[in-house]
Coordinates of C-alpha atoms in Angstrom, one line a residue:
X29 CA 92.2 34.3 42.1
X30 CA 92.8 37.9 40.9
X31 CA 94.8 38.8 44.0
X32 CA 97.0 35.7 43.7
X33 CA 97.7 36.3 40.0
X34 CA 98.3 40.1 40.5
X35 CA 100.8 39.3 43.2
X36 CA 102.6 36.9 40.7
X37 CA 102.6 39.6 38.0
X38 CA 104.0 42.2 40.5
X39 CA 107.0 40.0 41.3
X40 CA 110.1 40.8 39.3
X41 CA 112.2 38.4 41.4
X42 CA 111.2 34.8 42.1
X43 CA 112.6 33.6 45.5
X44 CA 114.2 30.2 45.4
X45 CA 115.3 30.1 41.8
X46 CA 118.9 31.0 42.6
X47 CA 118.8 28.0 44.9
X48 CA 117.6 25.8 42.0
X49 CA 120.5 27.1 39.9
X50 CA 122.8 26.1 42.8
X51 CA 121.5 22.6 42.9
X52 CA 121.8 22.3 39.1
X53 CA 125.5 23.5 38.9
X54 CA 126.5 21.3 41.9
X55 CA 124.9 18.3 40.2
X56 CA 126.9 19.1 37.0
X57 CA 130.2 19.5 38.9
X58 CA 129.5 16.2 40.7
X59 CA 128.8 14.5 37.4
X60 CA 132.2 15.5 35.9
X61 CA 134.2 14.4 38.9
X62 CA 135.4 11.0 39.9
X63 CA 132.5 9.8 42.1
X64 CA 131.0 6.7 43.8
X65 CA 127.5 6.1 42.4
X66 CA 125.8 4.3 45.2
X67 CA 122.4 5.2 43.9
X68 CA 121.1 5.7 40.4
X69 CA 120.6 9.4 41.0
X70 CA 124.3 9.9 41.7
X71 CA 125.1 9.0 38.1
X72 CA 122.6 11.6 36.7
X73 CA 124.2 14.9 37.6
X74 CA 124.0 15.7 33.9
X75 CA 120.3 16.4 34.4
X76 CA 121.4 19.6 36.1
X77 CA 121.7 21.0 32.5
X78 CA 118.1 20.1 31.8
X79 CA 117.1 21.9 35.0
X80 CA 119.0 25.0 33.8
X81 CA 117.1 24.8 30.5
X82 CA 113.7 24.8 32.1
X83 CA 114.7 27.8 34.2
X84 CA 116.0 29.7 31.2
X85 CA 112.9 29.0 29.2
X86 CA 110.6 30.2 32.0
X87 CA 112.5 33.3 32.9
X88 CA 113.3 34.5 29.4
X89 CA 109.7 34.0 28.2
X90 CA 108.3 35.7 31.3
X91 CA 110.5 38.7 30.7
X92 CA 109.4 38.9 27.1
X93 CA 105.7 38.4 27.8
X94 CA 105.7 41.1 30.5
X95 CA 107.6 43.6 28.3
X96 CA 105.1 43.1 25.5
X97 CA 102.1 43.4 27.9
X98 CA 103.4 46.7 29.3
X99 CA 104.7 48.4 26.2
X100 CA 102.9 46.7 23.4
X101 CA 106.2 45.5 21.8
X102 CA 109.5 43.7 22.5
X103 CA 112.7 45.5 22.0
X104 CA 114.9 42.8 20.4
X105 CA 117.9 45.2 20.4
X106 CA 117.6 45.7 24.2
X107 CA 117.0 42.0 24.8
X108 CA 120.0 40.8 22.8
X109 CA 122.2 43.6 24.3
X110 CA 121.3 42.4 27.8
X111 CA 122.0 38.8 26.9
X112 CA 125.3 39.8 25.3
X113 CA 126.4 41.7 28.5
X114 CA 125.4 38.8 30.7
X115 CA 126.9 35.9 28.9
X116 CA 129.5 36.7 26.3
X117 CA 132.2 38.7 28.3
X118 CA 133.2 35.8 30.4
X119 CA 132.8 33.3 27.6
X120 CA 135.0 35.2 25.1
X121 CA 137.5 35.9 27.9
X122 CA 137.9 32.2 28.3
X123 CA 138.1 31.6 24.6
X124 CA 140.7 34.2 23.8
X125 CA 142.7 33.3 26.9
X126 CA 142.8 29.7 25.8
X127 CA 143.7 30.7 22.2
X128 CA 146.6 32.8 23.4
X129 CA 147.8 30.1 25.8
X130 CA 147.6 27.3 23.2
X131 CA 149.3 29.4 20.5
X132 CA 152.1 30.6 22.8
X133 CA 152.7 27.6 25.0
X134 CA 151.6 24.5 23.1
X135 CA 151.2 25.3 19.4
X136 CA 152.0 21.8 18.4
X137 CA 149.9 20.0 20.9
X138 CA 147.1 17.9 19.3
X139 CA 144.5 19.4 21.7
X140 CA 145.8 22.9 20.8
X141 CA 145.3 22.1 17.2
X142 CA 141.7 21.0 17.8
X143 CA 141.0 24.2 19.6
X144 CA 142.6 26.5 17.1
X145 CA 140.9 24.8 14.2
X146 CA 137.6 24.7 15.9
X147 CA 137.8 28.2 17.4
X148 CA 135.2 29.7 15.1
X149 CA 132.8 26.9 16.1
X150 CA 133.1 27.9 19.7
X151 CA 133.0 31.6 18.9
X152 CA 129.8 31.3 16.9
X153 CA 128.1 29.0 19.4
X154 CA 127.8 26.1 17.1
X155 CA 129.4 23.3 19.2
X156 CA 126.0 21.6 19.6
X157 CA 126.1 21.0 15.8
X158 CA 129.8 20.1 15.6
X159 CA 132.1 19.3 18.4
X160 CA 135.8 20.2 17.7
X161 CA 136.8 17.8 20.5
X162 CA 138.9 20.1 22.6
X163 CA 139.5 18.8 26.1
X164 CA 137.3 20.5 28.8
X165 CA 135.3 22.3 26.2
X166 CA 132.6 19.7 25.5
X167 CA 130.2 21.5 27.9
X168 CA 129.9 24.4 25.4
X169 CA 127.2 22.5 23.5
X170 CA 124.7 23.6 26.2
X171 CA 125.8 27.2 26.0
X172 CA 125.3 27.0 22.2
X173 CA 121.8 25.5 22.6
X174 CA 120.8 28.4 24.9
X175 CA 122.2 31.1 22.6
X176 CA 120.3 29.6 19.7
X177 CA 117.1 29.7 21.9
X178 CA 117.9 33.4 22.8
X179 CA 118.2 34.2 19.1
X180 CA 115.0 32.4 17.8
X181 CA 112.4 32.5 20.5
X182 CA 112.3 36.3 21.1
X183 CA 111.5 36.6 17.4
X184 CA 108.6 34.3 17.9
X185 CA 107.3 36.2 20.9
X186 CA 107.8 39.6 19.2
X187 CA 106.2 38.9 15.8
X188 CA 104.1 35.7 15.8
X189 CA 100.4 35.8 16.5
X190 CA 99.3 33.6 19.4
X191 CA 98.0 30.9 17.1
X192 CA 101.3 30.6 15.1
X193 CA 103.4 30.9 18.3
X194 CA 101.5 27.9 19.8
X195 CA 101.8 26.0 16.5
X196 CA 105.6 26.6 16.4
X197 CA 105.9 25.4 20.0
X198 CA 103.8 22.2 19.3
X199 CA 105.9 21.5 16.2
X200 CA 109.2 22.0 18.1
X201 CA 108.1 19.7 20.9
X202 CA 106.8 17.1 18.5
X203 CA 110.1 17.0 16.6
X204 CA 112.1 16.9 19.9
X205 CA 110.1 14.0 21.1
X206 CA 110.4 12.0 17.9
X207 CA 114.2 12.3 18.5
X208 CA 113.8 11.6 22.2
X209 CA 111.9 8.3 21.6
X210 CA 114.3 7.3 18.8
X211 CA 111.7 7.4 16.0
X212 CA 114.0 9.5 13.9
X213 CA 117.1 7.3 14.4
X214 CA 117.2 5.8 10.9
X215 CA 116.4 9.1 9.2
X216 CA 119.1 10.9 11.2
X217 CA 121.7 8.3 10.3
X218 CA 120.8 8.6 6.6
X219 CA 121.0 12.4 6.7
X220 CA 124.0 12.9 8.9
X221 CA 125.9 9.6 8.4
X222 CA 127.9 7.6 10.9
X223 CA 128.4 9.2 14.3
X224 CA 125.2 11.3 14.0
X225 CA 124.3 10.3 17.5
X226 CA 127.2 12.3 18.8
X227 CA 125.7 15.6 17.7
X228 CA 124.2 17.2 20.8
X229 CA 121.6 19.0 18.7
X230 CA 120.0 15.6 18.1
X231 CA 119.3 15.1 21.8
X232 CA 116.0 16.3 23.2
X233 CA 117.7 19.4 24.7
X234 CA 115.2 21.9 23.5
X235 CA 112.3 20.2 25.3
X236 CA 113.0 21.5 28.8
X237 CA 113.5 25.0 27.4
X238 CA 110.2 24.8 25.6
X239 CA 108.5 23.5 28.8
X240 CA 109.8 26.5 30.6
X241 CA 108.4 28.8 27.9
X242 CA 105.0 27.0 28.2
X243 CA 105.1 27.5 32.0
X244 CA 105.6 31.2 31.5
X245 CA 102.6 31.5 29.2
X246 CA 100.4 29.4 31.4
X247 CA 101.2 31.4 34.6
X248 CA 100.7 34.7 32.7
X249 CA 97.0 33.7 32.1
X250 CA 94.8 34.2 35.2
X251 CA 92.6 31.2 34.4
X252 CA 95.5 28.8 33.8
X253 CA 97.5 30.3 36.8
X254 CA 94.6 29.3 39.1
X255 CA 94.6 25.8 37.7
X256 CA 98.3 25.4 38.3
X257 CA 98.0 27.0 41.8
X258 CA 95.4 24.4 42.7
X259 CA 97.6 21.6 41.3
X260 CA 101.1 22.5 42.6
X261 CA 100.3 25.5 44.8
X262 CA 99.6 23.8 48.1
X263 CA 101.8 24.5 51.1
X264 CA 104.2 21.5 50.7
X265 CA 104.1 21.3 46.9
X266 CA 107.8 22.4 46.4
X267 CA 108.9 19.5 48.7
X268 CA 106.4 17.0 47.2
X269 CA 107.5 17.8 43.6
X270 CA 111.2 17.6 44.6
X271 CA 110.5 14.3 46.2
X272 CA 108.9 13.0 43.0
X273 CA 112.0 14.1 41.0
X274 CA 114.4 12.4 43.5
X275 CA 112.3 9.2 43.4
X276 CA 112.2 9.3 39.6
X277 CA 116.0 9.9 39.3
X278 CA 116.6 6.8 41.5
X279 CA 114.8 4.5 39.1
X280 CA 117.5 2.2 37.6
X281 CA 117.7 2.5 33.8
X282 CA 120.6 2.2 31.5
X283 CA 119.0 4.6 29.0
X284 CA 116.8 7.5 30.2
X285 CA 115.7 8.6 26.7
X286 CA 112.0 8.3 25.8
X287 CA 109.3 8.4 28.5
X288 CA 111.8 8.6 31.4
X289 CA 113.3 11.9 30.1
X290 CA 110.0 13.3 29.1
X291 CA 108.6 12.7 32.6
X292 CA 111.8 14.1 34.1
X293 CA 111.3 17.3 32.2
X294 CA 107.7 17.6 33.2
X295 CA 108.7 17.0 36.9
X296 CA 111.3 19.7 36.7
X297 CA 108.7 22.1 35.3
X298 CA 106.2 21.2 38.0
X299 CA 108.9 21.8 40.7
X300 CA 109.8 25.2 39.4
X301 CA 106.1 26.1 39.1
X302 CA 105.6 25.1 42.8
X303 CA 108.5 27.2 43.9
X304 CA 107.3 30.2 42.0
X305 CA 103.7 29.9 43.3
X306 CA 104.8 29.2 46.9
X307 CA 107.5 31.9 47.6
X308 CA 107.0 31.5 51.3
X309 CA 107.3 27.7 51.5
X310 CA 109.9 26.1 53.8
X311 CA 111.9 24.8 50.8
X312 CA 111.8 28.1 49.0
X313 CA 113.2 29.8 52.1
X314 CA 115.9 27.2 52.3
X315 CA 116.9 27.8 48.7
X316 CA 117.2 31.5 49.6
X317 CA 119.8 30.8 52.2
X318 CA 122.7 33.1 51.4
X319 CA 125.4 30.6 50.6
X320 CA 123.1 28.6 48.3
X321 CA 121.8 31.8 46.6
X322 CA 125.4 33.0 46.1
X323 CA 126.3 29.8 44.3
X324 CA 123.2 30.2 42.1
X325 CA 124.0 33.8 41.3
X326 CA 127.5 32.8 40.0
X327 CA 126.3 29.5 38.5
X328 CA 127.0 30.6 34.9
X329 CA 130.6 31.2 35.6
X330 CA 130.8 28.0 37.6
X331 CA 129.5 26.1 34.6
X332 CA 131.9 27.9 32.3
X333 CA 135.0 27.2 34.3
X334 CA 134.3 24.0 36.2
X335 CA 135.9 21.6 33.8
X336 CA 139.2 23.5 34.0
X337 CA 139.0 23.6 37.8
X338 CA 138.4 19.9 37.9
X339 CA 141.4 19.4 35.6
X340 CA 143.6 21.5 37.9
X341 CA 142.4 19.6 41.0
X342 CA 143.0 16.2 39.3
X343 CA 146.6 17.1 38.5
X344 CA 147.3 18.4 42.0
X345 CA 145.9 15.4 43.7
X346 CA 147.9 13.1 41.4
X347 CA 151.1 15.0 42.2
X348 CA 150.5 14.7 46.0
X349 CA 149.6 11.0 45.6
X350 CA 146.2 11.1 47.2
X351 CA 143.0 9.3 46.2
X352 CA 140.8 11.1 43.7
X353 CA 137.6 9.3 44.8
X354 CA 136.8 11.4 47.9
X355 CA 138.8 14.6 47.4
X356 CA 138.2 15.5 43.8
X357 CA 134.5 16.7 44.1
X358 CA 134.8 18.9 47.2
X359 CA 138.1 20.5 46.1
X360 CA 136.8 21.0 42.6
X361 CA 133.5 22.5 43.8
X362 CA 135.5 24.9 46.2
X363 CA 137.9 25.9 43.4
X364 CA 135.1 26.4 40.9
X365 CA 133.2 28.6 43.3
X366 CA 136.2 30.7 44.1
X367 CA 137.1 31.2 40.4
X368 CA 133.5 32.0 39.4
X369 CA 133.1 34.4 42.3
X370 CA 136.3 36.2 41.3
X371 CA 135.1 36.4 37.7
X372 CA 131.7 37.6 38.7
X373 CA 132.7 40.3 41.1
X374 CA 135.9 41.5 39.5
X375 CA 135.0 41.2 35.8
X376 CA 131.4 40.3 34.9
X377 CA 129.7 42.8 37.1
X378 CA 131.3 45.6 35.1
X379 CA 129.3 44.5 32.1
X380 CA 126.2 43.6 34.1
X381 CA 125.9 47.2 35.3
X382 CA 125.7 48.4 31.7
X383 CA 122.5 46.4 31.3
X384 CA 120.6 49.1 33.0
X385 CA 120.9 51.2 29.8
X386 CA 118.9 48.5 27.9
X387 CA 116.1 48.0 30.4
X388 CA 113.5 50.1 28.6

């Protein structure tokens, strides 16, 4: 048991997780394209965002836990500096580029007006509380959700005693599940008024992040690590848990809120746990295949730019007069990958290299 757990603690890189990111972003691009939904799972590409959230919760919490264990404290300054250098350069490049383009080229366009008036909402990462309604910018709600998590949870890890940290986690899960199961619907309508259901903050989006956080703490404890290893640490566990998720996502349901979504989040957490514990499994090695890992490495940029790439492809296909049904997704995925790779290697890496100054 000690050997297995020590090997886990010694790993600073978890094989297979870039591949998980790749699956998540491909699912999201698929979801936003014109598509043929032959199976229920094909209409649920939006769940790729939930998968991203589980990953973020696990990786960020693991980083914070290990820093505190080694040095006795968490440097919030260094943590937030690293997050800023990873996420904000590309995001603000997009925001200010759009602002300049709208103001110079289409100042009177209704969509331009929505963007300009709501610019501060996007800039402050608040679009999960209020959506300005700009075309192709609706996806920023999830970026706002993650940024708010990066702001709050490190404070909990740094300063809260274990008992209070657990209490905060339980309370947050409890509130999210009350919303997920619709128990708060009437209260929410009374507080926020008509259209409250359109506020993304009222979805159960923090649940997968919190499950990722829980997984990080569980695996950090030798006793609980062994329990997880016995449960989802067998040789074919990564394939078995993925099979469970695929089967679950193929259950026909018009509304996945409630128990369906809760089980989905638990299944995603179990899948990531299996991949982390079984770094030499067949599936983990497949997820490390270079083209897949590359897509995972640039997945943040792909998420940031994919709606605009889909828009460009849609316009081009219409001009040529071809069918959107079969061409839009492969062309959009290819263009999104190309744009994100260019952004990553020509622009974002300049900032990523600066993160070394904030490692200790």
